[in-house]
């Protein structure tokens, strides 16, 4: 397999790639630091800044009083102040922004601030919030058929409860920004954000100035995973406020502790399900109530809640569905986007319901899964008709290519022969919808310049965050123009070159920005074709561009790319092009909760095998064997990296990453000593990925398929494989659906009576 390397790999391995923290600073640069709430809920009686302000080197301490525009950063719902005014709603909520001559001074100053808070009752769980009627917005429901009637016709009906915990993004690069004053009150912000336009728009609103006065530039991110879709914004805006007042550059990089404490995470969910099956194991009806722990402000919670409903039946066809989600307002930091965006939380519930049903009926879970896989023209609960479905294809090809029955045999055999180690095996199918569920967000633009020496610069709205989107954009430009990769450069993501962008999110960045790049390059090709046809005295239809040259009737001519560009310049042909792409077909009607929100779905199946140490309760993931629908992958190396990375992240979420807040709303897992993420020892011993042979999708770039988020949900398989192993050791174990399945919980399950 030979694919183009990530174009950043050379500078990455040499440590030369630039991130916010690597920027050369202007000499007069100042350093910011947030003073945040030491309580989860209360009224601010007083704050004493006098000692901090008196400290040598402290320039100014900013609060909501210094906001000249609106003290408001809420994206979907305006319910979040940049700085707290008279109340605090979560531990870690920003109250003030200290600007000093050095980070060390700012830190010293922070310790000198005293605050008096009159404490109010703290809610940390979604269930408690629901009991108290504390919600972000109205609940949403997706319905299909009639579940009440359907349950009466079912042979089996089971009900139960699940919980899945939050997850820390743990991007290698913490949140940060550098804001620099320009002339006339303009400000340039370099930010580690997935959403440059969100930063620009929010900064303009808070500062009370037009958007054109704010330029946001993004070089690349050291990881985002959703954590920088919305939550890169406040730090950048605070720095911009300081620049507005001081007319000096301000830098703010969060240290890891501050980042962990002050930022939101994946949403924990408490859920209830009711599943009804016929005697041949068809899921006839499914009901679920999802309680999303949204935290103290909306952030992206309503959109995430919506995606939970979209994925509540995973890759199964269920004719009668009734699902409701509540965004529950609690006193935790506002939870936010995280790879999968509520989808994984939804899928965990139906997989739990199926496991529960299988256990109680006394059959293998996979028999129920297999009996219900989506087929062509099946209807999702939200009205979209499934087409080009690969649910059964991926399932059965995983079964065959990995010889599932043999694997199951080996597990059973191992379990017969071993008393203190037990193995478990599970299958995890996925179907993940591609597009922002909020239809108006599905657009992107690209700006392509051909310079007069034939080299090319490409700007798009895509943010490079390690997913290699820039490499894919380069491949698009280079292949459409028929030139070698080294002729193309990807520019930074900048709001002055590509405006009004949607964040790089929803697995859609390469599709949306790639299509725009393709369109811009096609327009350039069209124009250059005319020049070439004229120069070579042939018809336009005979011309094509390949190998840095002009081809006539598929034969290389004398005319090189460079010579063509030189001539095009002399003829005053425009060598720049801007293109706009908006995903066709998709639509959604929220008043009916029906429509066709997704351009397409990504499918796949993973087989996970684990070994549990039944003395200690710890476990190893032996192998994960995947059949994944890449479409016609543009770059297999990059796409395999996405599958493996997402899988590791999914396994971490399901098995070991345990976010913990105490009853007062204080984050206990506030360091990597108390928050365990997968390392090389907890990674699966082997991961195999076989690409499903499919046509690919027209709606995706170059008939590939989006790959960023879908494979995360393969990690859910680890939960159920461990559960099987526990059950093999202890037949009395009652299935619980409470993720992560940590070694402590495994141990309790192994010895439960
Ligand atoms: N972000 C967003 C997302 O704003 N809308 C979405 O539908 C979405 N889906 C996945 C990940 N991020
Ligand atoms: Mo997202 S969860 O920023 O794709």
XYZ file of C-alpha atoms and ligand atoms in Angstrom:
769
model
C 0.000 0.000 0.000
C 1.506 3.278 -1.070
C -0.209 6.501 -0.086
C 0.934 10.057 0.277
C 2.363 10.868 3.685
C 0.782 13.500 5.851
C 2.371 16.684 4.522
C 3.144 17.712 8.105
C 5.054 14.569 9.009
C 8.475 15.992 8.173
C 8.143 19.058 10.412
C 6.257 17.073 13.070
C 9.041 14.554 13.628
C 11.638 17.312 13.623
C 9.679 19.351 16.136
C 9.462 22.203 13.638
C 5.688 22.359 13.160
C 4.254 25.589 14.503
C 1.511 25.708 17.127
C 0.227 28.764 19.017
C 2.862 28.307 21.690
C 5.641 28.391 19.065
C 4.826 31.819 17.662
C 7.451 34.518 17.881
C 6.162 37.070 20.334
C 6.211 40.787 19.875
C 8.440 42.470 22.430
C 5.612 44.161 24.296
C 3.590 40.962 24.689
C 1.636 40.464 27.908
C 0.380 37.221 29.413
C -3.128 36.358 30.514
C -4.467 33.985 33.146
C -8.040 33.237 34.168
C -9.223 33.537 37.754
C -12.056 31.021 38.018
C -14.738 30.078 40.479
C -13.705 27.959 43.459
C -17.347 26.916 43.972
C -19.831 25.195 41.708
C -22.845 27.344 42.462
C -23.380 30.554 44.371
C -23.802 34.287 44.550
C -20.659 36.342 44.342
C -20.772 38.606 47.429
C -17.428 40.248 46.800
C -14.083 39.778 45.094
C -10.977 41.499 46.391
C -8.491 42.147 43.614
C -6.524 44.822 45.483
C -3.509 42.701 46.483
C -3.267 41.138 43.033
C -3.521 44.516 41.347
C -0.809 45.900 43.558
C 1.635 43.182 42.564
C 4.564 44.492 40.514
C 4.118 43.484 36.878
C 0.348 43.122 36.940
C -1.014 45.388 34.196
C -4.769 45.008 34.593
C -7.396 42.548 35.796
C -10.378 42.321 33.459
C -13.924 41.448 34.521
C -17.362 41.644 32.919
C -17.268 45.366 33.690
C -14.651 45.813 30.979
C -16.838 44.376 28.248
C -17.762 47.088 25.753
C -20.088 44.891 23.712
C -22.058 41.983 25.168
C -20.777 39.743 27.944
C -22.189 36.731 26.123
C -20.552 33.768 24.377
C -23.413 31.247 24.044
C -23.426 29.844 20.514
C -26.786 28.096 20.208
C -28.511 29.706 23.202
C -27.274 33.007 24.705
C -26.970 31.635 28.239
C -23.238 31.870 28.952
C -21.390 34.972 30.107
C -17.739 35.336 29.149
C -17.005 36.331 32.732
C -19.369 35.631 35.636
C -21.299 38.670 36.858
C -23.061 38.128 40.201
C -23.478 34.345 40.139
C -21.292 31.359 39.395
C -22.700 28.146 37.950
C -19.745 25.774 37.839
C -16.425 25.160 39.516
C -13.898 26.635 37.128
C -16.182 29.278 35.639
C -14.097 32.285 34.517
C -14.583 35.346 36.705
C -11.635 37.527 35.766
C -8.641 37.692 33.445
C -5.325 38.754 34.887
C -2.924 40.366 32.428
C 0.682 40.656 33.544
C 4.217 40.991 32.266
C 4.836 37.268 32.666
C 2.917 34.064 33.269
C 4.660 33.649 36.599
C 3.496 37.056 37.792
C -0.055 36.370 36.628
C -0.006 33.118 38.568
C 1.238 34.847 41.705
C -1.461 37.472 41.321
C -4.159 34.841 40.980
C -3.235 33.415 44.380
C -3.712 36.879 45.911
C -7.345 37.259 44.812
C -9.923 36.489 47.488
C -13.559 35.827 46.835
C -16.647 35.553 49.004
C -19.355 33.316 47.577
C -22.722 32.591 49.144
C -23.184 28.973 48.213
C -26.287 27.660 46.512
C -27.367 24.021 46.043
C -25.221 22.091 43.590
C -26.545 19.631 41.023
C -23.979 17.293 39.510
C -26.073 14.552 37.916
C -28.600 14.582 35.095
C -31.088 12.557 37.115
C -31.087 15.093 39.913
C -31.500 17.903 37.412
C -34.485 16.174 35.853
C -36.107 15.670 39.255
C -35.689 19.354 39.977
C -36.849 20.432 36.526
C -33.504 21.973 35.658
C -33.188 21.937 31.874
C -31.281 23.787 29.147
C -34.200 23.749 26.719
C -37.318 21.743 25.883
C -36.906 17.981 25.358
C -36.849 16.526 21.840
C -38.534 13.324 20.652
C -38.138 11.205 17.531
C -40.964 8.784 16.858
C -41.729 6.128 14.296
C -44.738 3.805 14.235
C -46.478 3.106 17.508
C -44.439 1.548 20.292
C -47.345 1.084 22.696
C -49.249 -1.145 20.293
C -46.075 -2.874 19.181
C -45.076 -3.882 22.729
C -48.377 -5.719 23.157
C -47.470 -7.871 20.163
C -43.966 -8.707 21.409
C -42.876 -12.090 22.723
C -40.225 -10.461 24.900
C -40.143 -7.037 26.529
C -37.286 -5.818 28.723
C -36.573 -2.573 30.475
C -33.435 -1.239 32.017
C -31.116 1.584 32.794
C -27.715 2.633 31.533
C -25.054 5.177 32.311
C -22.125 6.320 30.239
C -19.635 8.720 31.745
C -18.054 11.808 30.249
C -14.662 11.891 28.610
C -11.803 14.347 28.696
C -10.570 15.386 25.234
C -6.951 15.478 26.311
C -5.743 17.119 23.131
C -1.928 17.147 23.370
C -1.955 20.920 22.856
C -4.033 22.674 25.500
C -6.342 25.572 24.659
C -4.581 28.784 23.778
C -4.375 31.931 21.727
C -2.263 34.959 20.874
C -4.025 38.236 20.141
C -2.106 41.095 18.551
C -3.302 44.660 17.956
C -3.149 45.935 14.369
C -3.774 49.510 13.186
C -7.155 51.235 13.648
C -8.327 49.012 16.462
C -8.108 45.843 14.383
C -7.027 42.667 16.146
C -5.400 39.532 14.801
C -5.984 36.410 16.845
C -4.044 33.217 16.361
C -6.113 30.561 18.062
C -6.061 26.838 18.586
C -9.663 26.521 17.469
C -11.699 24.195 15.266
C -13.999 27.134 14.576
C -12.163 30.300 13.436
C -15.428 32.000 12.546
C -16.911 31.235 15.975
C -13.916 33.004 17.543
C -14.194 35.950 15.160
C -17.951 36.344 15.563
C -17.932 36.016 19.335
C -14.957 38.337 19.755
C -16.690 40.984 17.624
C -19.858 40.652 19.693
C -18.108 40.870 23.061
C -15.850 43.724 21.972
C -18.734 45.556 20.304
C -16.943 45.935 16.971
C -17.657 44.645 13.436
C -16.394 41.219 12.437
C -14.075 42.704 9.800
C -11.961 44.192 12.582
C -11.094 40.719 13.846
C -8.850 38.405 11.849
C -8.546 34.843 13.111
C -5.701 32.687 11.914
C -5.201 29.003 12.636
C -1.965 27.278 11.712
C -2.815 23.833 13.051
C -4.029 22.223 16.268
C -2.360 19.645 18.446
C -5.673 17.786 18.526
C -9.218 18.998 19.009
C -11.604 16.021 19.151
C -14.536 18.436 19.478
C -13.060 20.155 22.539
C -12.081 23.139 20.424
C -15.270 23.396 18.366
C -16.823 25.887 20.789
C -14.558 25.965 23.786
C -11.512 27.531 22.185
C -13.556 30.716 21.934
C -13.618 32.191 25.476
C -9.822 32.358 25.886
C -9.365 34.042 22.514
C -12.117 36.536 23.304
C -10.630 37.362 26.700
C -7.269 38.044 25.111
C -8.998 40.210 22.484
C -10.780 42.239 25.192
C -7.421 42.860 26.829
C -5.897 43.928 23.506
C -8.801 46.285 22.923
C -8.081 48.051 26.225
C -4.291 47.871 26.351
C -3.303 47.999 22.669
C -0.606 45.435 23.403
C -0.346 41.762 22.365
C -1.715 39.229 24.851
C -0.933 35.548 24.917
C -2.790 32.928 26.896
C -1.976 29.233 26.895
C -3.871 27.218 29.473
C -1.805 24.870 31.581
C -3.103 21.314 31.805
C -4.696 21.656 35.256
C -6.569 24.810 34.293
C -7.669 23.255 31.021
C -8.954 20.102 32.739
C -10.822 22.089 35.377
C -12.366 24.839 33.276
C -13.399 23.090 30.056
C -16.379 20.846 29.366
C -16.113 17.251 28.259
C -18.129 14.530 26.576
C -21.632 14.489 28.095
C -22.383 11.817 30.679
C -25.775 10.228 29.953
C -28.236 8.426 32.226
C -30.702 6.532 30.087
C -33.684 4.211 30.297
C -34.731 1.758 27.644
C -37.565 -0.583 26.837
C -37.046 -3.095 24.080
C -39.586 -5.484 22.578
C -38.731 -8.504 20.417
C -40.687 -11.048 18.448
C -40.028 -14.734 18.989
C -37.575 -14.720 16.073
C -35.668 -11.904 17.756
C -36.792 -9.040 15.556
C -36.734 -5.791 17.484
C -40.291 -4.668 17.072
C -40.241 -1.700 19.386
C -37.669 0.436 21.139
C -38.161 3.244 23.591
C -35.463 5.290 25.241
C -35.243 8.302 27.473
C -31.878 9.993 27.446
C -30.840 12.310 30.250
C -27.904 14.330 29.019
C -25.753 15.978 31.656
C -25.298 19.257 29.812
C -23.462 21.214 32.462
C -24.155 24.812 33.408
C -24.798 26.315 29.950
C -26.061 25.147 26.576
C -22.819 25.258 24.592
C -23.461 22.621 21.860
C -25.646 20.418 24.083
C -28.904 20.784 22.100
C -27.155 19.704 18.878
C -25.445 16.832 20.671
C -28.754 15.721 22.179
C -30.221 15.696 18.698
C -27.465 13.441 17.375
C -28.153 11.022 20.240
C -31.664 10.607 18.850
C -30.352 10.224 15.300
C -28.199 7.291 16.409
C -30.480 5.738 19.013
C -31.112 2.680 16.826
C -27.526 2.433 15.559
C -27.382 0.220 12.464
C -30.629 -1.615 13.158
C -34.029 -1.283 11.616
C -36.688 -0.813 14.261
C -40.226 -0.184 12.950
C -41.566 1.337 16.183
C -39.398 3.876 17.950
C -40.076 6.396 20.658
C -37.015 8.276 21.900
C -36.733 11.427 23.970
C -33.733 13.401 25.098
C -33.536 15.930 27.926
C -30.631 18.367 28.108
C -30.282 18.581 31.877
C -28.742 21.683 33.368
C -26.249 20.907 36.128
C -23.415 22.700 37.904
C -20.620 21.142 35.873
C -18.552 22.937 33.243
C -20.694 23.102 30.077
C -20.171 19.771 28.358
C -19.380 19.974 24.692
C -18.636 18.299 21.363
C -16.524 15.168 21.524
C -15.833 12.848 18.565
C -19.182 11.196 17.896
C -21.165 14.129 19.284
C -23.831 12.273 21.296
C -23.972 9.424 18.797
C -21.855 7.041 20.874
C -24.026 7.698 23.935
C -27.118 6.776 21.923
C -25.575 3.630 20.486
C -24.420 2.408 23.899
C -28.032 2.333 25.064
C -29.437 0.159 22.289
C -26.419 -2.146 22.491
C -27.106 -2.443 26.231
C -30.772 -3.178 25.591
C -29.821 -5.906 23.133
C -27.287 -7.403 25.561
C -29.910 -7.381 28.299
C -32.482 -9.054 26.064
C -30.010 -11.699 24.884
C -28.948 -12.466 28.443
C -32.510 -12.839 29.679
C -33.643 -14.883 26.695
C -30.467 -16.926 27.028
C -29.017 -16.478 23.567
C -25.904 -14.970 22.064
C -26.192 -11.192 21.720
C -25.068 -11.334 18.145
C -28.122 -13.307 17.095
C -30.302 -10.332 17.957
C -27.895 -7.897 16.332
C -27.736 -9.995 13.193
C -31.504 -10.349 12.924
C -32.056 -6.606 12.861
C -29.369 -5.061 10.668
C -30.537 -2.277 8.385
C -31.425 -3.166 4.831
C -31.889 -1.065 1.713
C -34.870 1.316 1.919
C -35.432 0.839 5.646
C -36.654 3.979 7.384
C -34.811 5.655 10.242
C -36.945 7.083 13.053
C -36.274 10.568 11.652
C -37.694 9.759 8.250
C -34.531 9.300 6.196
C -34.644 6.233 3.962
C -31.469 4.204 4.167
C -29.760 3.726 0.819
C -26.449 2.201 -0.191
C -26.666 0.407 3.136
C -23.600 -1.553 4.174
C -24.821 -2.801 7.563
C -25.298 -6.408 6.515
C -22.447 -6.327 4.050
C -19.937 -5.201 6.668
C -21.352 -7.584 9.277
C -21.259 -10.682 7.129
C -17.936 -9.874 5.573
C -16.457 -9.431 9.072
C -17.951 -12.762 10.048
C -16.505 -14.517 7.031
C -13.167 -12.810 6.614
C -12.269 -13.132 10.274
C -13.853 -16.562 10.659
C -16.081 -15.562 13.517
C -17.236 -19.057 14.347
C -13.695 -20.208 14.786
C -12.965 -17.194 17.006
C -16.002 -17.991 19.123
C -14.826 -21.583 19.358
C -11.429 -20.485 20.563
C -13.007 -18.297 23.218
C -15.269 -21.096 24.447
C -12.376 -23.523 24.398
C -10.148 -21.154 26.341
C -12.881 -20.593 28.903
C -13.336 -24.349 29.365
C -9.649 -24.829 29.988
C -8.970 -21.831 32.210
C -10.354 -21.073 35.644
C -8.725 -17.761 36.377
C -8.699 -16.130 33.006
C -11.801 -15.786 30.894
C -12.242 -14.469 27.407
C -15.153 -12.603 25.915
C -16.017 -11.708 22.363
C -18.473 -9.210 20.936
C -19.538 -7.700 17.651
C -20.139 -4.012 17.234
C -21.800 -2.753 14.068
C -21.973 0.980 13.409
C -23.963 3.323 11.206
C -22.993 6.961 11.548
C -24.703 9.804 9.706
C -22.473 12.244 7.850
C -23.397 15.954 7.759
C -23.903 18.567 10.423
C -27.347 17.717 11.763
C -28.001 21.448 11.587
C -28.485 21.624 7.814
C -27.457 25.298 7.334
C -23.952 24.469 8.581
C -23.159 22.161 5.667
C -21.127 24.432 3.423
C -17.530 25.399 2.809
C -15.334 27.503 0.597
C -11.904 27.345 -0.979
C -9.652 29.983 -2.486
C -7.053 28.722 -4.937
C -4.258 30.849 -6.382
C -2.023 29.696 -9.198
C 1.097 31.840 -8.951
C 2.828 32.839 -12.165
C 5.588 30.277 -11.743
C 2.953 27.514 -11.713
C 3.047 26.882 -7.990
C -0.301 26.810 -6.195
C -1.599 28.066 -2.850
C -4.817 26.667 -1.406
C -6.856 28.226 1.387
C -9.976 26.532 2.737
C -12.126 26.684 5.836
C -10.687 23.373 7.017
C -8.662 23.357 10.220
C -5.753 20.945 10.356
C -5.843 19.250 13.753
C -3.811 16.134 13.118
C -6.501 14.446 11.028
C -4.482 15.284 7.900
C -7.210 17.261 6.193
C -4.564 19.489 4.600
C -2.997 16.464 2.965
C -6.365 15.491 1.518
C -6.981 19.054 0.282
C -3.570 18.988 -1.369
C -4.410 15.683 -3.037
C -7.636 17.152 -4.401
C -5.941 20.247 -5.864
C -2.988 18.348 -7.233
C -5.098 15.679 -8.903
C -7.611 18.077 -10.472
C -4.865 20.379 -11.780
C -2.745 17.432 -12.893
C 0.372 18.691 -11.169
C 2.830 17.142 -8.754
C 2.113 17.414 -5.020
C 5.156 19.591 -4.329
C 3.642 22.352 -6.470
C 0.788 22.786 -3.970
C 0.935 24.494 -0.609
C -1.828 24.555 1.978
C -2.182 27.940 3.622
C -3.245 28.576 7.197
C -6.967 28.742 7.903
C -7.707 32.450 8.006
C -10.993 34.318 8.237
C -9.813 37.008 5.813
C -9.211 34.477 3.045
C -12.105 32.107 3.708
C -14.965 33.675 5.625
C -18.056 32.471 7.475
C -16.821 28.937 7.895
C -18.488 26.131 9.784
C -16.187 24.566 12.362
C -14.026 21.650 11.342
C -16.292 19.014 12.806
C -18.933 16.370 12.134
C -16.424 14.262 10.159
C -17.392 16.476 7.247
C -14.399 18.782 6.881
C -12.670 16.930 4.044
C -15.964 16.400 2.208
C -17.136 20.006 2.409
C -13.831 21.789 1.916
C -12.610 19.170 -0.535
C -15.658 19.677 -2.736
C -15.085 23.439 -2.675
C -11.420 22.954 -3.550
C -12.380 20.599 -6.354
C -14.865 23.146 -7.731
C -12.322 25.985 -7.626
C -9.698 23.847 -9.346
C -12.202 22.687 -11.961
C -12.980 26.307 -12.835
C -9.278 27.035 -13.229
C -8.870 23.953 -15.398
C -11.732 25.097 -17.590
C -10.112 28.470 -18.161
C -6.669 27.015 -18.755
C -8.103 24.444 -21.148
C -9.132 27.265 -23.434
C -5.642 28.717 -23.413
C -4.060 25.332 -24.023
C -6.445 24.430 -26.850
C -5.655 27.677 -28.559
C -1.896 27.274 -28.093
C -1.953 23.717 -29.420
C -4.522 24.412 -32.134
C -6.867 21.700 -31.016
C -10.344 21.373 -29.578
C -10.965 21.892 -25.881
C -12.391 18.364 -25.545
C -8.996 16.940 -26.485
C -7.151 18.694 -23.670
C -6.343 17.305 -20.247
C -3.814 18.123 -17.535
C -1.538 15.449 -16.125
C 2.034 15.010 -14.933
C 2.715 18.757 -14.930
C 1.922 18.945 -18.617
C -0.859 19.376 -21.130
C -2.108 16.207 -22.789
C -3.803 16.144 -26.187
C -5.997 13.121 -26.781
C -4.320 11.524 -23.781
C -0.844 11.989 -25.247
C 1.694 14.232 -23.582
C 2.308 17.412 -25.582
C 5.332 19.705 -25.529
C 3.411 22.209 -23.481
C 4.377 22.118 -19.788
C 2.249 23.361 -16.911
C 4.694 26.183 -16.274
C 4.661 27.343 -19.913
C 0.892 27.222 -19.944
C 0.679 29.393 -16.827
C 3.191 31.873 -18.275
C 1.056 32.204 -21.395
C -2.164 32.459 -19.396
C -0.603 35.355 -17.463
C 0.319 37.138 -20.702
C -3.235 36.679 -21.920
C -4.496 38.177 -18.658
C -6.460 35.087 -17.645
C -7.503 35.021 -13.990
C -5.372 32.515 -12.106
C -7.300 32.675 -8.832
C -10.623 31.091 -8.054
C -12.978 30.994 -5.126
C -15.658 28.322 -4.840
C -18.538 27.625 -2.525
C -19.980 24.188 -1.842
C -23.235 23.455 -0.049
C -24.303 19.852 0.421
C -27.294 19.178 -1.853
C -30.399 17.129 -0.981
C -30.183 17.294 2.805
C -32.988 18.867 4.820
C -34.657 18.486 8.177
C -37.915 19.790 9.582
C -37.644 20.253 13.344
C -41.362 20.879 13.740
C -42.016 17.338 12.485
C -38.638 15.854 13.487
C -38.487 14.301 10.025
C -36.296 14.773 7.013
C -33.145 13.673 5.280
C -30.415 15.212 7.427
C -27.444 13.114 6.304
C -25.615 13.110 2.987
C -24.857 9.441 3.629
C -23.988 6.974 6.404
C -20.724 5.250 7.225
C -20.960 1.579 8.162
C -18.697 -1.057 9.607
C -18.403 -3.927 12.039
C -15.802 -4.697 14.689
C -15.128 -8.005 16.421
C -13.495 -7.497 19.807
C -11.877 -10.210 21.902
C -10.720 -9.627 25.476
C -9.131 -11.598 28.293
C -10.118 -10.847 31.873
C -7.826 -11.710 34.763
C -10.423 -13.068 37.184
C -8.220 -12.747 40.246
C -7.310 -9.100 39.747
C -10.192 -7.797 37.657
C -8.007 -6.233 35.023
C -8.170 -7.140 31.387
C -6.474 -6.970 28.051
C -7.997 -6.301 24.666
C -6.630 -9.213 22.641
C -7.737 -8.070 19.247
C -10.113 -5.865 17.339
C -10.952 -7.058 13.848
C -12.736 -4.480 11.758
C -14.424 -4.335 8.403
C -14.839 -0.651 7.627
C -16.560 1.226 4.846
C -14.018 3.771 3.589
C -15.711 4.209 0.232
C -12.876 4.828 -2.219
C -10.370 6.049 0.333
C -8.315 9.033 -0.790
C -5.465 8.057 1.470
C -5.481 4.679 3.162
C -2.578 5.483 5.497
C -4.375 8.504 6.886
C -7.744 6.766 7.066
C -6.319 3.741 8.876
C -4.774 6.156 11.353
C -8.211 7.646 11.954
C -9.741 4.203 12.508
C -7.067 3.124 14.955
C -7.014 6.416 16.845
C -10.782 6.585 17.130
C -10.932 2.966 18.244
C -8.413 3.603 21.032
C -10.393 6.650 22.120
C -13.639 4.650 22.103
C -12.118 1.838 24.132
C -10.751 4.382 26.594
C -14.190 5.948 27.041
C -15.845 2.551 27.547
C -13.273 0.897 29.800
C -10.979 3.172 31.751
C -11.420 6.921 31.469
C -13.342 7.881 34.565
C -14.302 11.504 35.048
C -15.132 12.150 38.646
C -16.699 15.164 40.323
C -17.504 15.264 44.027
C -20.924 16.309 45.326
C -19.729 19.884 45.491
C -19.027 19.878 41.761
C -15.272 19.818 42.082
C -13.339 17.839 39.482
C -11.462 15.053 41.269
C -9.906 13.470 38.181
C -7.965 16.667 37.597
C -4.634 15.240 36.489
C -3.283 12.344 34.485
C -2.513 10.534 37.737
C -6.219 10.264 38.510
C -7.589 10.242 34.972
C -6.327 7.168 33.165
C -6.221 7.212 29.367
C -5.262 4.292 27.163
C -1.538 3.801 26.749
C 0.337 1.275 24.656
C -0.264 -1.430 27.270
C -4.025 -0.998 27.256
C -4.260 -0.714 23.479
C -5.527 -3.826 21.695
C -2.731 -6.312 21.069
C -3.748 -6.404 17.444
C -5.979 -4.235 15.310
C -6.849 -5.416 11.830
C -8.881 -3.340 9.417
C -10.224 -4.653 6.148
C -11.750 -2.065 3.820
C -15.202 -2.980 2.630
C -15.343 -2.983 -1.142
C -17.969 -0.383 -1.984
C -18.612 2.152 -4.698
C -18.116 5.098 -2.382
C -20.467 8.013 -2.227
C -21.001 10.855 -4.688
C -21.703 13.208 -1.814
C -18.255 12.573 -0.344
C -15.020 13.929 -1.734
C -13.658 11.744 -4.541
C -16.132 8.993 -3.640
C -14.378 8.399 -0.337
C -16.285 8.399 2.931
C -15.887 10.489 6.051
C -13.743 8.700 8.610
C -13.147 10.953 11.619
C -15.829 9.911 14.056
C -17.505 6.647 13.010
C -14.759 4.235 14.145
C -14.852 5.613 17.705
C -17.973 3.574 18.255
C -16.183 0.294 17.541
C -14.789 0.842 21.040
C -18.243 0.115 22.477
C -17.592 -3.524 21.558
C -14.946 -3.714 24.296
C -17.576 -3.111 26.972
C -19.680 -6.053 25.902
C -16.726 -8.365 25.346
C -15.551 -7.726 28.910
C -19.080 -8.281 30.139
C -19.171 -11.681 28.422
C -15.912 -12.685 30.066
C -17.199 -11.649 33.495
C -20.334 -13.665 32.908
C -18.252 -16.675 31.836
C -16.499 -16.584 35.208
C -19.494 -15.717 37.335
C -22.862 -16.965 36.061
C -24.533 -15.013 38.899
C -23.298 -11.714 37.520
C -26.243 -9.518 36.617
C -25.493 -7.473 33.538
C -24.891 -3.838 34.293
C -24.590 -1.052 31.791
C -22.488 1.475 33.594
C -19.513 2.688 31.607
C -16.578 2.831 31.903
C -16.133 -0.823 32.812
C -13.118 -0.192 35.006
C -11.106 -3.018 36.598
C -12.802 -2.147 39.929
C -16.233 -2.734 38.428
C -15.015 -5.889 36.703
C -13.727 -7.215 40.014
C -17.040 -6.524 41.733
C -18.862 -8.233 38.898
C -16.614 -11.280 39.057
C -17.432 -11.858 42.709
C -20.976 -10.615 42.901
C -23.353 -13.149 44.488
N -20.778 19.551 15.383
C -21.891 20.216 15.064
C -20.684 18.230 15.195
O -21.947 21.412 15.273
N -22.908 19.555 14.510
C -22.903 18.231 14.277
O -23.859 17.664 13.757
C -21.741 17.537 14.630
N -21.669 16.214 14.478
C -20.582 15.582 14.844
C -19.539 16.285 15.405
N -19.590 17.592 15.568
Mo -16.773 17.441 16.448
S -17.332 16.236 17.970
O -15.972 18.811 16.822
O -16.648 16.704 15.012
